[in-house]
mmCIF file of C-alpha atoms in Angstrom:
data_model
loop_
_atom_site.group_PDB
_atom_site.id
_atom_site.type_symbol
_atom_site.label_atom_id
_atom_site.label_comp_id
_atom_site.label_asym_id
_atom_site.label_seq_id
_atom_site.Cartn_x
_atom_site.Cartn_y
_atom_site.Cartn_z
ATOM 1 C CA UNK C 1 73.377 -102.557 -79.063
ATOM 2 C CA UNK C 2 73.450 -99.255 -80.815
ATOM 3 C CA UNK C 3 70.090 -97.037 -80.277
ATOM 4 C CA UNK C 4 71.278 -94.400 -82.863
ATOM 5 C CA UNK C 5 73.072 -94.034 -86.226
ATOM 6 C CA UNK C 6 76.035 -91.804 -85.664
ATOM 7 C CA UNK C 7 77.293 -89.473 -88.730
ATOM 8 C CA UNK C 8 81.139 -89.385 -88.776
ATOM 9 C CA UNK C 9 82.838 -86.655 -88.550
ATOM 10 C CA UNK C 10 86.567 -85.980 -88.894
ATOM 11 C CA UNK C 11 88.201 -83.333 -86.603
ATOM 12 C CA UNK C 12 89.909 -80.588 -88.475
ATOM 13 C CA UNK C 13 93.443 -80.385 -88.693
ATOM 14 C CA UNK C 14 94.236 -77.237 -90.178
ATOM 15 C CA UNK C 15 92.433 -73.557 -89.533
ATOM 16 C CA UNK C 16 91.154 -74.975 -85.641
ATOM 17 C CA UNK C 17 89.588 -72.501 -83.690
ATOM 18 C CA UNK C 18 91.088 -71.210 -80.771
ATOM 19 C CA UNK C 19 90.890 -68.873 -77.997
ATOM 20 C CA UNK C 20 92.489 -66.386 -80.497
ATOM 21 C CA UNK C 21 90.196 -66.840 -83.021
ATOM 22 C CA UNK C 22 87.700 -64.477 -84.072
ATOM 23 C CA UNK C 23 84.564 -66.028 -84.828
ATOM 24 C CA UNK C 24 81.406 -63.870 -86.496
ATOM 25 C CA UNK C 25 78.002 -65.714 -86.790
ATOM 26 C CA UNK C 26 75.655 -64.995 -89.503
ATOM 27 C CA UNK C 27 72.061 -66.874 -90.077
ATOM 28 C CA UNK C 28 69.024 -68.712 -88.891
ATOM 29 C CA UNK C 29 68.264 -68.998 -85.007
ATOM 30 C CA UNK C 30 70.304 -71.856 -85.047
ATOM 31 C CA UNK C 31 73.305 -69.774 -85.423
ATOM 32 C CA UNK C 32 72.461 -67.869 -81.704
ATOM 33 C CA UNK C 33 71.726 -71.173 -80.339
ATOM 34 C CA UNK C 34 75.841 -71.950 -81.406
ATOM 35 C CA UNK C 35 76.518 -67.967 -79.940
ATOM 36 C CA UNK C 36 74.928 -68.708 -77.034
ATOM 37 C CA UNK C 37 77.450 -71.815 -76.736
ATOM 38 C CA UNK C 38 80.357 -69.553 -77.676
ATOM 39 C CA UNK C 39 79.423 -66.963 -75.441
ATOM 40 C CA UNK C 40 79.336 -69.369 -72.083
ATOM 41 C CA UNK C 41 82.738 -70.507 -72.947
ATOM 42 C CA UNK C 42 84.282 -67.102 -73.503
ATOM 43 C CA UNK C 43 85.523 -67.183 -77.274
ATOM 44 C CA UNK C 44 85.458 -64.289 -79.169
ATOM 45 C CA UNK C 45 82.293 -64.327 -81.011
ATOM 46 C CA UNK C 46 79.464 -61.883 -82.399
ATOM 47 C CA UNK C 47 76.439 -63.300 -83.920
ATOM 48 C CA UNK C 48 73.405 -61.644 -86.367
ATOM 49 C CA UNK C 49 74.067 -57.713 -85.441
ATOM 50 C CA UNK C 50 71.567 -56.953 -87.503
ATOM 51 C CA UNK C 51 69.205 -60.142 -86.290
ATOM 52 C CA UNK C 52 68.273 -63.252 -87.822
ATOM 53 C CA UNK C 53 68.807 -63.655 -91.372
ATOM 54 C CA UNK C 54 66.873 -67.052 -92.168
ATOM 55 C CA UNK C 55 68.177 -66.847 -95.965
ATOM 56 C CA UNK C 56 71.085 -66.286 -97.942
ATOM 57 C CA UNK C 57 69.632 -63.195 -99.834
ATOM 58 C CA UNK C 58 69.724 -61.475 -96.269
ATOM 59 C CA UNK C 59 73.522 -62.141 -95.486
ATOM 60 C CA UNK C 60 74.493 -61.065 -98.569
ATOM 61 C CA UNK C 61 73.004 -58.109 -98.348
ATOM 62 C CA UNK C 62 74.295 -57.508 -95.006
ATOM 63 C CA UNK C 63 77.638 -58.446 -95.793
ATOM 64 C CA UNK C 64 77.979 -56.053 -98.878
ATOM 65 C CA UNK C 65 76.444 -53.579 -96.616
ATOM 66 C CA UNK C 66 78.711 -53.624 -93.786
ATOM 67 C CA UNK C 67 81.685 -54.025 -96.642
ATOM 68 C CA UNK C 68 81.057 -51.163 -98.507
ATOM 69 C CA UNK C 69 79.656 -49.400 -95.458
ATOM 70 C CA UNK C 70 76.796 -48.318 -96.704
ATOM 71 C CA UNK C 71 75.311 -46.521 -93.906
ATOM 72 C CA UNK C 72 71.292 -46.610 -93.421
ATOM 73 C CA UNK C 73 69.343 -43.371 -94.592
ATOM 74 C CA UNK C 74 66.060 -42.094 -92.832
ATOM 75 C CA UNK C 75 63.925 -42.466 -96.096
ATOM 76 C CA UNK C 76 64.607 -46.295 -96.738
ATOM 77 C CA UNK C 77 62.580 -47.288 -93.544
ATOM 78 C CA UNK C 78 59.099 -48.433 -93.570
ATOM 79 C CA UNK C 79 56.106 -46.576 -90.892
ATOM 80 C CA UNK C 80 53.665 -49.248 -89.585
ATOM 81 C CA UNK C 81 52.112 -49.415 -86.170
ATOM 82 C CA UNK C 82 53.665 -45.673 -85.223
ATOM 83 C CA UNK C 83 57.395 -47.078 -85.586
ATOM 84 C CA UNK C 84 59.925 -47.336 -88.115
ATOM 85 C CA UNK C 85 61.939 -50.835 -89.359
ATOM 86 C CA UNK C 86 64.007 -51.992 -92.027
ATOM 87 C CA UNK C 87 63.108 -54.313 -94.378
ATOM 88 C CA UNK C 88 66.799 -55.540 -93.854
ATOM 89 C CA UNK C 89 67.106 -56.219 -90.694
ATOM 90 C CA UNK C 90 65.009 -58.150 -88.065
ATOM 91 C CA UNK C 91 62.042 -57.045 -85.989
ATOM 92 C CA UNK C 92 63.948 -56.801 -82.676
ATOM 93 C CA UNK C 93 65.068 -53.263 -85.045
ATOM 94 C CA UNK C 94 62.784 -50.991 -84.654
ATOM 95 C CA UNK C 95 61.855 -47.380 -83.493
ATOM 96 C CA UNK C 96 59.690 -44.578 -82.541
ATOM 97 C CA UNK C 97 62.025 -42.220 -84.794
ATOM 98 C CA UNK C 98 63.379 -42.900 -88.393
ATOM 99 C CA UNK C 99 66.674 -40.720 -86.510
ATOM 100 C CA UNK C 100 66.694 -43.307 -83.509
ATOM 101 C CA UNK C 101 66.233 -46.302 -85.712
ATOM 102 C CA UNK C 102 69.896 -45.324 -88.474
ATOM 103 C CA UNK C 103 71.290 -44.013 -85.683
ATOM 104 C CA UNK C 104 70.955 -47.793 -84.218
ATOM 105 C CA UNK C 105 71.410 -49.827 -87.216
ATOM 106 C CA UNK C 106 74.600 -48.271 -88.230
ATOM 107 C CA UNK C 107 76.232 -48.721 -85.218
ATOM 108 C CA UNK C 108 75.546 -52.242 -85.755
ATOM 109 C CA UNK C 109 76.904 -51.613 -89.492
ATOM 110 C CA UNK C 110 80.153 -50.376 -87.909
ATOM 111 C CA UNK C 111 80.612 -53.449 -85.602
ATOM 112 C CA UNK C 112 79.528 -56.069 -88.862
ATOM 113 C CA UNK C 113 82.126 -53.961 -90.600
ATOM 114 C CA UNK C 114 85.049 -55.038 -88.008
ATOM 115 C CA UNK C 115 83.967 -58.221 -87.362
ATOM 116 C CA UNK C 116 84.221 -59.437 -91.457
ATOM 117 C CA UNK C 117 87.106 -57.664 -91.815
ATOM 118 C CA UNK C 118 89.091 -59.425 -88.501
ATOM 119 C CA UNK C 119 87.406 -62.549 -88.364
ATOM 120 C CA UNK C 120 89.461 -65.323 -88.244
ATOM 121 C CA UNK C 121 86.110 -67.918 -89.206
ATOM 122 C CA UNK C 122 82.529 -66.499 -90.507
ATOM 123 C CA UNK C 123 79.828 -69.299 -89.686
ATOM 124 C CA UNK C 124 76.642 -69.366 -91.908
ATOM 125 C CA UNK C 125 73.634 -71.311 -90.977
ATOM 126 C CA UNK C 126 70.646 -71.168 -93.975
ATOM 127 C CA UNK C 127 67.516 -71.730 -93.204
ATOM 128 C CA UNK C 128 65.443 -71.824 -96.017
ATOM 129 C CA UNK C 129 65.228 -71.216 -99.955
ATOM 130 C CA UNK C 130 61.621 -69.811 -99.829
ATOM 131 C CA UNK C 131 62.105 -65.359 -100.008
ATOM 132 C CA UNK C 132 59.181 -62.904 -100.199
ATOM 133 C CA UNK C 133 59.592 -60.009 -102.262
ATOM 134 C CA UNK C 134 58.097 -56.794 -101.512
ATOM 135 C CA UNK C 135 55.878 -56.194 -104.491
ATOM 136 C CA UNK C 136 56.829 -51.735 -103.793
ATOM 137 C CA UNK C 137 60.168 -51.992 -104.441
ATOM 138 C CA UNK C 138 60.685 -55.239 -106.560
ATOM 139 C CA UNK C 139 63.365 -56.233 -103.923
ATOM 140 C CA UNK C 140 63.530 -59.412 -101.448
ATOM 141 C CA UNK C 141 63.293 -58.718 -98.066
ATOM 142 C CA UNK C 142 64.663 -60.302 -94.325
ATOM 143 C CA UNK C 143 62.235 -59.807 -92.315
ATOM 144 C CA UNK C 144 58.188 -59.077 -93.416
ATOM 145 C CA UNK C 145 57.814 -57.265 -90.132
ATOM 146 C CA UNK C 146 54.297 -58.382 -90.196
ATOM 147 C CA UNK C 147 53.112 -56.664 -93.464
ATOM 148 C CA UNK C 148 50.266 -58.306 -95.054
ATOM 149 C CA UNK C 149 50.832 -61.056 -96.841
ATOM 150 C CA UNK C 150 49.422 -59.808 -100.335
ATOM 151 C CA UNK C 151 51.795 -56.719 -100.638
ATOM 152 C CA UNK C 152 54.670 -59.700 -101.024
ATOM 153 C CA UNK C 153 55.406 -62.523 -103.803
ATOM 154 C CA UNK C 154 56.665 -65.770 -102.035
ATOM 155 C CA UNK C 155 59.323 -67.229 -104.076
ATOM 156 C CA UNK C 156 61.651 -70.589 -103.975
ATOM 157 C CA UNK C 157 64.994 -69.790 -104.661
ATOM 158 C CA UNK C 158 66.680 -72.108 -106.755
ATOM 159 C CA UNK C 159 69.899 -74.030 -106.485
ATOM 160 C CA UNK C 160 71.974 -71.898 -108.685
ATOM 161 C CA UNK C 161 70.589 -68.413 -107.165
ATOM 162 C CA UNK C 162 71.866 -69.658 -103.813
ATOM 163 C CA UNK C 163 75.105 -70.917 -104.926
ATOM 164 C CA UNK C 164 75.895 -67.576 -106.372
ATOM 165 C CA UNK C 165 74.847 -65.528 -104.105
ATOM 166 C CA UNK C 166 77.202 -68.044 -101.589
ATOM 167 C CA UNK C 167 79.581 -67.282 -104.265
ATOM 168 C CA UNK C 168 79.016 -63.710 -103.664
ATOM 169 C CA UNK C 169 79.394 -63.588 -100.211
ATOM 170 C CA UNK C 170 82.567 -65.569 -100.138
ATOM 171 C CA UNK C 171 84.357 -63.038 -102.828
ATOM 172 C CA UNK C 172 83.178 -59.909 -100.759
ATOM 173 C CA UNK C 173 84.342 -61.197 -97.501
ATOM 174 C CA UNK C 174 88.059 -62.231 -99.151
ATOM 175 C CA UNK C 175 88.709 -59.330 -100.696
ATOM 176 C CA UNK C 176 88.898 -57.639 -97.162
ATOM 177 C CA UNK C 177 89.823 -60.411 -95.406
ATOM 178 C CA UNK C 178 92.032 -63.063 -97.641
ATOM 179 C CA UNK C 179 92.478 -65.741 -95.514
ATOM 180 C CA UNK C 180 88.592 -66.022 -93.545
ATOM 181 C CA UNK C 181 87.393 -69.064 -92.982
ATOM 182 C CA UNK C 182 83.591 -69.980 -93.991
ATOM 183 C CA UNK C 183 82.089 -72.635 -92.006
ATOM 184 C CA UNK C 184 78.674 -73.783 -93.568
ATOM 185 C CA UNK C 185 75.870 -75.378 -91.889
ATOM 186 C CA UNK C 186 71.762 -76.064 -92.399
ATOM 187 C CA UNK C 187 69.919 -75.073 -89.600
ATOM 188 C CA UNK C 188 67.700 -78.438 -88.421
ATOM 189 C CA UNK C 189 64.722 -76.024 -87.839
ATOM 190 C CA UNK C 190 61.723 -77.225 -90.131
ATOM 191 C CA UNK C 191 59.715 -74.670 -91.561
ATOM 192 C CA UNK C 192 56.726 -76.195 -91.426
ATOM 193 C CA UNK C 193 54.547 -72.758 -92.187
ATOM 194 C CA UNK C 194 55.693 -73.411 -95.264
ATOM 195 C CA UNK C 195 54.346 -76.817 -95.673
ATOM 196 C CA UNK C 196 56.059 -79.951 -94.681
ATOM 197 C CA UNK C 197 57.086 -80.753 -98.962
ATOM 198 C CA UNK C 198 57.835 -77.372 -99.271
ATOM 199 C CA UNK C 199 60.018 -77.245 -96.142
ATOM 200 C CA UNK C 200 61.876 -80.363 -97.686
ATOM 201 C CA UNK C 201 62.513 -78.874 -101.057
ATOM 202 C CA UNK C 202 63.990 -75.561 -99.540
ATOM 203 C CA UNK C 203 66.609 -77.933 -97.635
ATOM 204 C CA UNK C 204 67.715 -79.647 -100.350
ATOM 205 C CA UNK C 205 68.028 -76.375 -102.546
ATOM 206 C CA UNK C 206 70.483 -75.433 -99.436
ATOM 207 C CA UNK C 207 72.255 -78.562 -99.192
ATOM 208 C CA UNK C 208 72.968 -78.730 -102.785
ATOM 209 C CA UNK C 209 74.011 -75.127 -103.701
ATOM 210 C CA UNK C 210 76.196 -75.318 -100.342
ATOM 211 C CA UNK C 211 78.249 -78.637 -102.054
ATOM 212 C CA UNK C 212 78.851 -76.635 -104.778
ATOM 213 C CA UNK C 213 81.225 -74.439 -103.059
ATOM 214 C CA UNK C 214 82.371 -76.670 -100.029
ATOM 215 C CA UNK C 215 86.310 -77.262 -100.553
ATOM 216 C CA UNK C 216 88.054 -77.393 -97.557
ATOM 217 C CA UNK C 217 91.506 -76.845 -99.798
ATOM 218 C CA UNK C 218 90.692 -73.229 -100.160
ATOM 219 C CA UNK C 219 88.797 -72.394 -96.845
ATOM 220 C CA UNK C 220 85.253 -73.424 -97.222
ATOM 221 C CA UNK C 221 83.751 -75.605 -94.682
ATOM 222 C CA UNK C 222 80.653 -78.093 -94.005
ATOM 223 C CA UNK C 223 79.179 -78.861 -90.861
ATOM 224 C CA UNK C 224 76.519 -81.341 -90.704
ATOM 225 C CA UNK C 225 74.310 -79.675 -87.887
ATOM 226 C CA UNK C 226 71.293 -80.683 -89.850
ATOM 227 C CA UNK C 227 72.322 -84.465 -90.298
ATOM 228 C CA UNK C 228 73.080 -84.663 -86.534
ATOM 229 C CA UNK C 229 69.304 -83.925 -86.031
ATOM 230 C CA UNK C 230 67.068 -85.474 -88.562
ATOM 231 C CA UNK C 231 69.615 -88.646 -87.889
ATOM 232 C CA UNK C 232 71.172 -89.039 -84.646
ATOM 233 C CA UNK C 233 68.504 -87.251 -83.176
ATOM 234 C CA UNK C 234 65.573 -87.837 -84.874
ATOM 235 C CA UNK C 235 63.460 -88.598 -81.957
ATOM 236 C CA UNK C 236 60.815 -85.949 -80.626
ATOM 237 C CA UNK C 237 62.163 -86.248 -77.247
ATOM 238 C CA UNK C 238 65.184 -84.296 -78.854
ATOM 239 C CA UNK C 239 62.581 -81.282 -79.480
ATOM 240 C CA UNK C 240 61.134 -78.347 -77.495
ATOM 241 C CA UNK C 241 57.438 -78.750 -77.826
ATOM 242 C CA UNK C 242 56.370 -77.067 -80.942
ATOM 243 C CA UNK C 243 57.879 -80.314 -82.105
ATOM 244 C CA UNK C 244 60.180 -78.161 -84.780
ATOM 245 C CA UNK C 245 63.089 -76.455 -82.899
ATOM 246 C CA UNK C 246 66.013 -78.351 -81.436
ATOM 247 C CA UNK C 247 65.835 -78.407 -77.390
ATOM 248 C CA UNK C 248 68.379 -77.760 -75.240
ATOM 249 C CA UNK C 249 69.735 -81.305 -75.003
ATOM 250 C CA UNK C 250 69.989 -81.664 -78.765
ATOM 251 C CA UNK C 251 71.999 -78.049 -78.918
ATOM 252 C CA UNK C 252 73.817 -79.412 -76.380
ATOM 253 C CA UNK C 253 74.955 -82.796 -78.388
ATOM 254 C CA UNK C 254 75.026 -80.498 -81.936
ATOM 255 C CA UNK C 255 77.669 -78.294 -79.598
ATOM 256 C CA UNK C 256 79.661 -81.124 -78.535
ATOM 257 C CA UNK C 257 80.166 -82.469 -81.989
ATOM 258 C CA UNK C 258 81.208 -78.847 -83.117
ATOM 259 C CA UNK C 259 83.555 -78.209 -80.597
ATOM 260 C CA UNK C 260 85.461 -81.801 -80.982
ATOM 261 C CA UNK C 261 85.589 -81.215 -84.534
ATOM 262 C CA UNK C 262 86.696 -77.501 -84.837
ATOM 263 C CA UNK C 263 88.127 -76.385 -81.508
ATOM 264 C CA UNK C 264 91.951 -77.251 -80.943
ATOM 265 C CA UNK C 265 93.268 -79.289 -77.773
ATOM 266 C CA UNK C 266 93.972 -75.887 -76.213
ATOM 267 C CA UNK C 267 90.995 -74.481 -76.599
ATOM 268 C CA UNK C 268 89.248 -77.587 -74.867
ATOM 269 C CA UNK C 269 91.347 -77.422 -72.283
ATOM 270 C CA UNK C 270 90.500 -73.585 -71.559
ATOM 271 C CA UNK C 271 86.557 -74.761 -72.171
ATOM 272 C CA UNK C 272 86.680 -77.097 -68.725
ATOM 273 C CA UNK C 273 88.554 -74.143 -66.687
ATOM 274 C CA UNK C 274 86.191 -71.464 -68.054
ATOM 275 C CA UNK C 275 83.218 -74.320 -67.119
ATOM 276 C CA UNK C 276 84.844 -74.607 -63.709
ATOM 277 C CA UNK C 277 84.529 -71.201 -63.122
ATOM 278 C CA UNK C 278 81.340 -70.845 -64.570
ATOM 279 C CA UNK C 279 79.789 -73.074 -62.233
ATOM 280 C CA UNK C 280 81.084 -71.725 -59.081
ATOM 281 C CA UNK C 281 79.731 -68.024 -59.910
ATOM 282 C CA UNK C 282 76.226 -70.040 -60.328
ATOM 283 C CA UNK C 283 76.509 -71.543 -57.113
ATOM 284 C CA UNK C 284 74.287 -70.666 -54.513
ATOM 285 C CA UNK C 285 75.884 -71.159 -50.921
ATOM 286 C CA UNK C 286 73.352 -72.671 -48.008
ATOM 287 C CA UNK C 287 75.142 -69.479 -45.804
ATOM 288 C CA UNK C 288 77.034 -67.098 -47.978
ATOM 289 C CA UNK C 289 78.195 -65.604 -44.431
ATOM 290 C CA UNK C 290 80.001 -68.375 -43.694
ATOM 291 C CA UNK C 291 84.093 -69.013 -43.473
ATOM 292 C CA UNK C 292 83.639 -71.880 -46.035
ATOM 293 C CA UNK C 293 82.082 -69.542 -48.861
ATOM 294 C CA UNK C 294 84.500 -66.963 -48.420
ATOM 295 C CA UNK C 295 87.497 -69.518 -48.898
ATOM 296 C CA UNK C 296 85.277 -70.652 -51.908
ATOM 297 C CA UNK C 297 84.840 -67.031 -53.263
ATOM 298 C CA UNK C 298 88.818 -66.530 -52.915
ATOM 299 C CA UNK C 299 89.697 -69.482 -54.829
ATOM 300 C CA UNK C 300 87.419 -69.000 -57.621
ATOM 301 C CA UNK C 301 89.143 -65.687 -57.563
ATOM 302 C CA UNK C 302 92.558 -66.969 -57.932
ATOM 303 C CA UNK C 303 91.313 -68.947 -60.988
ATOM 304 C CA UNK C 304 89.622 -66.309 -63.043
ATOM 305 C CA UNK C 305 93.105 -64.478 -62.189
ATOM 306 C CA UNK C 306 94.991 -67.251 -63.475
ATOM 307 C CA UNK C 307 93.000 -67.599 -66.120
ATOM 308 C CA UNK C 308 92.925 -63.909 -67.177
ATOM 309 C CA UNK C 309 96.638 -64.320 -67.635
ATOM 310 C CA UNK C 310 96.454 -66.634 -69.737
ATOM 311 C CA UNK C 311 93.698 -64.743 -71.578
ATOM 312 C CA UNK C 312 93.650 -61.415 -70.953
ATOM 313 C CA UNK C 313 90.203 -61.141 -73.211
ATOM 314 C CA UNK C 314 88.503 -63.096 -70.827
ATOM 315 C CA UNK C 315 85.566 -61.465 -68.461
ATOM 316 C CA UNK C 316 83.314 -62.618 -65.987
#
């Protein structure tokens, strides 16, 4: 008896991600969760340098940004709270000085820069359609940073807004990187502060401008991270317990799916060896004085050697 309705899924056969790949992650907290994944297993990966982006607005601006490398200036930032922040960038971003703060951000527009113009794949999760535009400057922002409410206009952006600023993205990214690979998702995080019908609207605003451009024939992927949770997993006990955000088993299924569909044989293979090894740095010996845990420490050795042969990229 099945307990669960399973989406399909084929595997890629073309543009698979390997352990030469170069993979730079751009969106919702979703697309950290997928770093974080990344990370463990040792592919080359960067996510959100300048923090979350929950809409498409924000990557675009990010990406034309780090493109164009158009550095940060001292008089764009915002004072609140005796520190300085950007309205593009996240909260983790901010500073005692308007010097400290561009001196931060644009080293973090120097390593977006290199990372869209080497990546091999750029990974986009949306998370919503709703924006708020700061009333001051007539100009949507990514983060609010906690400014009242009523110096902002909340706005739904519409299908065609999103598909051309996807558009957007996708042209400035090619034209310093021809042959990048976009792989789209939804992140399965509700945003119910926006109200449960709203929340619903902004996903299918996302789902539908992202069909517009899907066409795996020139590059443009879909991955159905969203589907995989309000489906397979639509069960609470697949939630942390704010009862919105995926926990750590469903990441852990959403990862598995991922990596069978877009990771080559290779790669998989490297994944258990880099797991192996993983493990035994974890591991917490009942006598780390002993002869046994010594042997143990010299063979784990002689595999992260091997290993880093294989890859010399890879570090523990």
């Amino acid at each position: 008896m099945r307990l669960q309705t399973q989406i399909p899924i084929k595997r890629q056969q073309h543009n698979q991600i390997d352990y030469n790949s170069k993979l730079f992650l751009l969106g919702s907290c979703f697309s950290d969760n997928i770093y974080n994944k990344l990370e463990y297993y040792k592919l080359d990966a960067c996510s959100n340098p300048f923090g979350i982006q929950y809409h498409v607005i924000g990557i675009e601006k990010l990406i034309s940004r780090a493109i164009n490398q158009s550095y940060f200036i001292e008089d764009e930032f915002v004072r609140s709270d005796e520190a300085y922040f950007s309205f593009d960038a996240h909260s983790k971003w901010t500073s005692r000085t308007a010097e400290d703060l561009c001196q931060k951000l644009n080293a973090q527009l120097d390593e977006a820069h290199n990372w869209i113009t080497t990546a091999t794949h750029v990974i986009i999760t949306l998370g919503t359609a709703w924006v708020y535009r700061y009333i001051e400057s007539d100009s949507i922002v990514s983060n609010c940073h906690k400014i009242p409410q009523k110096r902002f206009l909340k706005e739904l952006l519409s299908t065609e807004a999103i598909a051309e600023s996807l558009e957007g993205i996708i042209t400035l990214a090619r034209s310093v990187n021809p042959k990048v690979n976009f792989i789209f998702t939804v992140s399965p995080i509700r945003h119910i502060k926006d109200g449960f019908i709203e929340n619903n609207r902004s996903k299918a605003h996302l789902l539908s401008a992202l069909h517009m451009l899907v066409d795996p024939k020139i590059g443009n992927y879909y991955f159905p991270s969203y589907e995989i949770q309000m489906d397979e997993l639509r069960d609470y006990r697949f939630y942390n317990a704010d009862m919105l955000h995926p926990n750590a088993l469903a990441i852990d299924i959403i990862w598995e799916r991922f990596a069978q569909t877009w990771l080559s044989d290779n790669a998989l293979r490297t994944m258990v060896e880099v797991e192996a090894i993983q493990k035994g740095l974890n591991h917490k010996p009942f006598n780390p004085n002993s002869k046994g845990f010594d042997d143990f420490k010299r063979n784990l050795q002689a595999k992260i050697e091997d290993l880093q042969r294989q890859h010399p990229r890879i570090q523990f």
